[in-house]
Coordinates of C-alpha atoms in Angstrom, one line a residue:
Chain Z
X1 CA 15.8 140.6 36.4
X2 CA 16.7 137.0 36.1
X3 CA 15.5 136.5 39.6
X4 CA 12.0 138.2 38.6
X5 CA 11.7 135.7 35.5
X6 CA 12.7 132.6 37.7
X7 CA 10.2 133.6 40.2
X8 CA 7.5 134.1 37.6
X9 CA 8.3 130.9 36.1
X10 CA 8.3 129.1 39.4
X11 CA 4.7 130.6 40.5
X12 CA 3.2 129.9 37.1
X13 CA 4.5 126.1 37.3
X14 CA 3.2 125.9 40.9
X15 CA -0.3 127.1 40.2
X16 CA -0.7 124.9 37.0
X17 CA 0.6 121.9 39.0
X18 CA -1.6 122.4 42.0
X19 CA -4.6 122.8 39.4
X20 CA -3.8 119.4 38.0
X21 CA -3.1 117.6 41.3
X22 CA -2.8 119.2 44.5
X23 CA -1.4 116.1 46.5
X24 CA 1.7 115.9 43.7
X25 CA 2.5 119.3 44.1
X26 CA 2.5 119.2 47.9
X27 CA 4.9 116.5 47.6
X28 CA 7.0 118.4 45.1
X29 CA 7.3 121.3 47.7
X30 CA 8.5 118.8 50.3
X31 CA 11.1 117.4 48.1
X32 CA 12.0 121.2 47.3
X33 CA 12.0 121.9 51.1
X34 CA 14.1 118.7 51.9
X35 CA 16.6 119.4 49.2
X36 CA 17.0 123.1 50.0
X37 CA 17.5 122.4 54.0
X38 CA 20.0 119.8 53.3
X39 CA 22.0 122.0 51.2
X40 CA 21.8 124.9 53.5
X41 CA 24.8 124.4 55.8
X42 CA 27.1 123.9 52.9
X43 CA 26.0 126.9 51.3
X44 CA 26.4 129.1 54.2
X45 CA 29.8 128.0 54.7
X46 CA 30.8 128.6 51.1
X47 CA 29.3 132.1 51.4
X48 CA 31.2 132.7 54.7
X49 CA 34.5 131.4 53.1
X50 CA 34.1 133.5 50.2
X51 CA 33.2 136.6 52.0
X52 CA 36.0 136.3 54.1
X53 CA 38.4 135.7 51.3
X54 CA 37.0 138.4 49.2
X55 CA 37.2 141.0 52.0
X56 CA 41.0 139.9 52.7
X57 CA 42.0 139.7 49.3
X58 CA 41.7 143.1 47.2
X59 CA 39.3 142.9 44.2
X60 CA 42.0 144.4 42.1
X61 CA 44.3 141.2 42.9
X62 CA 41.2 138.8 41.8
X63 CA 40.9 140.9 38.6
X64 CA 44.6 140.8 38.0
X65 CA 44.9 137.0 38.5
X66 CA 41.7 135.9 36.6
X67 CA 40.3 139.1 35.2
X68 CA 43.0 141.2 33.7
X69 CA 44.2 141.6 30.0
X70 CA 45.7 137.9 29.8
X71 CA 42.2 136.0 29.4
X72 CA 44.1 133.2 27.6
X73 CA 46.0 132.6 30.7
X74 CA 43.2 132.9 33.0
X75 CA 41.0 130.6 31.0
X76 CA 43.8 128.1 30.9
X77 CA 44.1 128.2 34.8
X78 CA 40.3 128.1 35.1
X79 CA 39.9 125.0 32.7
X80 CA 42.7 123.2 34.7
X81 CA 41.0 123.9 38.0
X82 CA 37.6 122.9 36.6
X83 CA 38.8 119.6 35.1
X84 CA 40.7 118.4 38.4
X85 CA 38.3 119.6 41.1
X86 CA 34.9 118.1 41.9
X87 CA 32.4 120.7 43.1
X88 CA 28.8 120.4 43.2
X89 CA 27.1 122.9 41.0
X90 CA 24.9 124.5 43.8
X91 CA 28.4 125.7 45.0
X92 CA 30.3 126.5 41.8
X93 CA 27.6 128.5 40.2
X94 CA 27.0 130.9 43.3
X95 CA 31.0 131.3 43.2
X96 CA 31.1 132.2 39.6
X97 CA 28.3 134.7 40.2
X98 CA 30.4 136.3 42.9
X99 CA 33.5 136.2 40.8
X100 CA 31.6 137.9 37.9
X101 CA 30.5 140.3 40.2
X102 CA 34.3 141.2 40.8
X103 CA 34.8 141.5 37.0
X104 CA 36.1 138.2 36.0
X105 CA 35.3 137.4 32.4
X106 CA 32.5 135.2 31.2
X107 CA 35.2 133.2 29.1
X108 CA 37.0 132.3 32.2
X109 CA 34.0 131.4 34.1
X110 CA 32.7 129.3 31.3
X111 CA 36.0 127.5 30.9
X112 CA 35.6 126.8 34.8
X113 CA 32.2 125.6 35.0
X114 CA 32.3 123.6 31.8
X115 CA 35.2 121.6 32.5
X116 CA 34.1 121.2 36.1
X117 CA 30.8 119.6 35.0
X118 CA 32.1 117.7 31.8
X119 CA 35.6 116.5 32.6
X120 CA 36.5 114.5 35.3
X121 CA 40.0 113.7 36.6
X122 CA 39.1 112.8 40.0
X123 CA 36.4 110.2 38.4
X124 CA 38.9 108.6 36.3
X125 CA 39.1 105.6 38.5
X126 CA 35.4 104.9 38.4
X127 CA 35.1 105.6 34.8
X128 CA 37.8 103.2 33.8
X129 CA 36.1 100.4 35.4
X130 CA 33.5 100.7 32.9
X131 CA 35.3 101.9 29.7
X132 CA 38.8 101.0 30.1
X133 CA 41.6 103.4 30.2
X134 CA 41.9 104.2 26.7
X135 CA 38.3 105.0 26.0
X136 CA 38.1 106.9 29.4
X137 CA 41.1 109.2 28.2
X138 CA 39.5 109.7 24.6
X139 CA 36.1 110.5 26.3
X140 CA 37.5 113.1 28.7
X141 CA 39.7 114.6 25.9
X142 CA 36.7 115.2 23.7
X143 CA 34.9 116.7 26.6
X144 CA 37.6 119.2 27.3
X145 CA 37.9 120.2 23.7
X146 CA 33.9 120.6 23.8
X147 CA 34.2 122.5 27.0
X148 CA 37.1 124.9 25.5
X149 CA 35.0 125.5 22.5
X150 CA 32.0 126.6 24.7
X151 CA 34.1 128.9 26.5
X152 CA 35.6 130.6 23.4
X153 CA 32.1 130.8 21.8
X154 CA 31.1 132.3 25.1
X155 CA 33.7 134.5 25.0
X156 CA 32.8 135.9 21.2
X157 CA 29.3 136.1 22.2
X158 CA 29.8 138.5 24.9
X159 CA 32.7 140.4 22.9
X160 CA 35.6 139.6 25.6
X161 CA 37.8 138.0 22.7
X162 CA 38.5 139.4 19.2
Chain J
X1 CA 24.6 112.0 57.2
X2 CA 22.5 113.5 60.0
X3 CA 25.7 113.7 62.2
X4 CA 27.6 115.5 59.6
X5 CA 24.9 117.8 59.0
X6 CA 24.8 118.8 62.7
X7 CA 28.4 119.4 62.7
X8 CA 28.3 121.7 59.8
X9 CA 25.5 123.8 61.7
X10 CA 27.7 123.8 64.9
X11 CA 30.8 124.8 62.8
X12 CA 28.6 127.8 61.3
X13 CA 27.2 128.6 64.7
X14 CA 30.9 129.0 66.2
X15 CA 31.8 131.0 63.4
X16 CA 28.9 133.3 63.5
X17 CA 29.7 133.9 67.2
X18 CA 33.4 134.7 66.7
X19 CA 32.4 136.9 63.9
X20 CA 29.6 138.7 65.6
X21 CA 31.9 139.4 68.6
X22 CA 34.6 140.8 66.2
X23 CA 32.1 142.9 64.6
X24 CA 30.9 144.4 67.9
X25 CA 34.4 145.4 69.0
X26 CA 35.5 146.3 65.3
X27 CA 38.1 144.0 65.1
X28 CA 40.2 144.2 61.7
X29 CA 38.0 143.7 58.6
X30 CA 35.0 142.0 60.5
X31 CA 32.4 144.3 59.7
X32 CA 33.2 144.1 56.1
X33 CA 33.0 140.6 56.1
X34 CA 29.7 140.8 57.5
X35 CA 28.6 143.2 54.9
X36 CA 29.7 140.8 52.1
X37 CA 28.1 137.6 53.9
X38 CA 25.0 139.7 54.1
X39 CA 24.9 140.7 50.4
X40 CA 25.9 137.2 49.2
X41 CA 23.5 135.3 51.2
X42 CA 20.4 137.8 50.1
X43 CA 21.2 137.1 46.5
X44 CA 21.3 133.5 47.0
X45 CA 18.2 133.3 49.2
X46 CA 16.3 135.1 46.5
X47 CA 17.3 132.7 43.7
X48 CA 17.1 129.3 45.6
X49 CA 13.8 128.9 46.8
X50 CA 12.3 129.2 43.1
X51 CA 14.8 127.1 41.6
X52 CA 14.2 124.3 44.4
X53 CA 10.4 124.5 43.9
X54 CA 11.0 123.9 40.2
X55 CA 13.5 121.0 40.8
X56 CA 10.8 119.5 43.0
X57 CA 7.8 119.9 40.4
X58 CA 10.1 118.4 37.7
X59 CA 10.7 115.0 39.9
X60 CA 7.3 114.7 40.8
X61 CA 5.9 115.1 37.0
X62 CA 8.8 113.4 35.1
X63 CA 9.6 110.4 36.6
X64 CA 12.9 108.9 35.6
X65 CA 11.3 105.5 34.8
X66 CA 9.2 107.0 32.0
X67 CA 12.6 108.2 30.3
X68 CA 14.5 105.0 30.7
X69 CA 11.6 103.1 28.9
X70 CA 12.2 105.1 25.8
X71 CA 16.0 104.4 25.6
X72 CA 16.1 100.7 24.8
X73 CA 16.6 99.0 21.7
X74 CA 15.7 100.6 18.4
X75 CA 15.4 104.0 19.6
X76 CA 17.3 105.6 16.6
X77 CA 17.7 109.2 16.5
X78 CA 15.0 109.6 18.9
X79 CA 17.2 108.1 21.2
X80 CA 19.6 111.1 21.5
X81 CA 16.5 113.3 22.6
X82 CA 15.5 110.8 25.4
X83 CA 19.1 110.6 26.4
X84 CA 19.0 114.5 26.5
X85 CA 15.6 114.1 28.7
X86 CA 17.4 111.5 31.0
X87 CA 20.7 113.4 31.7
X88 CA 18.3 116.4 32.5
X89 CA 16.9 114.5 35.3
X90 CA 20.0 112.9 36.6
X91 CA 20.9 113.9 40.0
X92 CA 24.7 114.3 41.1
X93 CA 27.7 114.2 38.9
X94 CA 29.2 111.8 36.6
X95 CA 29.8 109.0 39.1
X96 CA 25.9 108.8 39.2
X97 CA 25.6 108.6 35.5
X98 CA 28.1 105.5 35.1
X99 CA 26.0 102.9 36.6
X100 CA 22.8 104.6 34.8
X101 CA 25.0 104.1 31.4
X102 CA 25.4 100.5 32.3
X103 CA 21.9 100.1 32.7
X104 CA 21.1 101.6 29.4
X105 CA 23.5 99.4 27.8
X106 CA 21.8 96.4 29.2
X107 CA 18.5 97.7 28.1
X108 CA 19.8 97.7 24.5
X109 CA 20.5 101.4 23.9
X110 CA 23.0 102.2 21.1
X111 CA 26.8 103.0 22.3
X112 CA 26.4 106.4 20.5
X113 CA 23.4 107.1 22.7
X114 CA 24.9 105.9 25.9
X115 CA 28.0 108.3 25.1
X116 CA 25.5 111.1 24.3
X117 CA 23.9 110.6 27.7
X118 CA 27.1 110.5 29.7
X119 CA 28.2 113.9 27.5
X120 CA 24.8 115.5 28.4
X121 CA 25.0 114.8 32.0
X122 CA 27.5 117.3 32.1
X123 CA 25.6 119.9 30.4
X124 CA 21.9 119.4 30.7
X125 CA 21.2 118.6 34.4
X126 CA 18.3 120.6 35.2
X127 CA 18.9 121.7 38.7
X128 CA 22.4 122.7 37.4
X129 CA 21.0 124.7 34.6
X130 CA 18.7 126.7 37.0
X131 CA 21.6 127.6 39.2
X132 CA 23.5 128.7 36.3
X133 CA 20.8 130.7 34.9
X134 CA 20.2 132.6 38.4
X135 CA 23.8 133.3 38.8
X136 CA 25.3 134.0 35.4
X137 CA 22.3 134.8 33.4
X138 CA 20.3 133.2 30.7
X139 CA 22.2 134.3 27.9
X140 CA 25.4 132.5 29.1
X141 CA 23.3 129.3 29.5
X142 CA 21.6 129.7 25.9
X143 CA 25.1 130.1 24.3
X144 CA 26.5 127.1 26.1
X145 CA 23.6 124.8 25.2
X146 CA 23.8 125.9 21.4
X147 CA 27.4 125.2 21.3
X148 CA 27.8 122.1 23.5
X149 CA 24.7 120.0 22.6
X150 CA 25.4 119.6 18.8
X151 CA 29.1 119.0 19.6
X152 CA 28.0 116.4 22.0
X153 CA 25.8 114.7 19.6
X154 CA 28.2 114.6 16.7
X155 CA 30.9 113.4 18.6
X156 CA 29.1 110.6 20.4
X157 CA 27.6 109.3 17.1
X158 CA 30.9 109.1 15.5
X159 CA 32.7 107.5 18.4
X160 CA 29.7 105.3 19.0
X161 CA 29.8 104.2 15.3
X162 CA 33.7 103.5 15.8
X163 CA 33.3 101.6 18.9
X164 CA 30.4 99.5 17.8
X165 CA 32.3 98.6 14.6
X166 CA 35.0 97.0 16.9
X167 CA 32.5 95.4 19.2
X168 CA 32.9 97.4 22.3
X169 CA 30.8 97.1 25.3
X170 CA 30.7 98.5 28.7
X171 CA 32.0 96.3 31.6
X172 CA 30.1 96.1 34.7
X173 CA 32.6 96.5 37.5
X174 CA 30.3 94.9 39.9
X175 CA 30.6 91.4 38.3
X176 CA 34.4 91.7 37.9

């Protein structure tokens, strides 16, 4: 469903763009291809690694650790992992999609992706150069709080909590 | 960069050969792994090309410089809107956003707007959003935007006011 919508939006945008300016549109396609191809090996590596792990680890095990009844614990783990690790979105979202198909709750995936994008423990040394230690802690604390609120609201929306 | 890229391809090729041999002699779970890879790769390859074309189109039609021009002094409440747009076009993670934040301060942007930009850069980046919609669904993305965007605006505004009252300014690590 989403794939069809995305493809249609893309086709429409492409046609409109081509009518307005063919040269620019061609340039956009070149950018798209270059980015895609640069990403492809990393992406395939992730696919291979995830496929390997998911085959060796029983889906039930994943559901027990990240799915199970204890959403609060799973969400906490997901938020901690998301805050600490640095992972580009093009790897994190496909991974989240795969975990989703294994029955992991949206709440948990939301906690993971939101903290991943908003909270930067590993970027702390960079951030403190601009903001100083105190403000960096405050800013990341606020980001973490917002990410957790997002996860909770997501859980409520999808009827996973309460 | 090129070298690294080549190395990744070589590793992938080696992995494929080992896996192919294992699958042919039906060793362990090799065939199940191949099946999984096929399913995942297929779903990726139907989603990614349109997402990347949209990213390319966006970069061509909405240049960063256009947005940055609107973020200078006296941008007022509109500054938050432009911060939102600028964050959308930011490529890469927070480490790319900090130098941009520094530039914004030099151009006279309010502290609140700068903080909002940093907050938004974790929420509204367009390539990221497209990936999210593709893999987790538009509803998931919508809920996230509707929750996070107002929270970032309010918290940045409040913190920005507090910091401005104290005369806080971003440092420039390059000059230090």
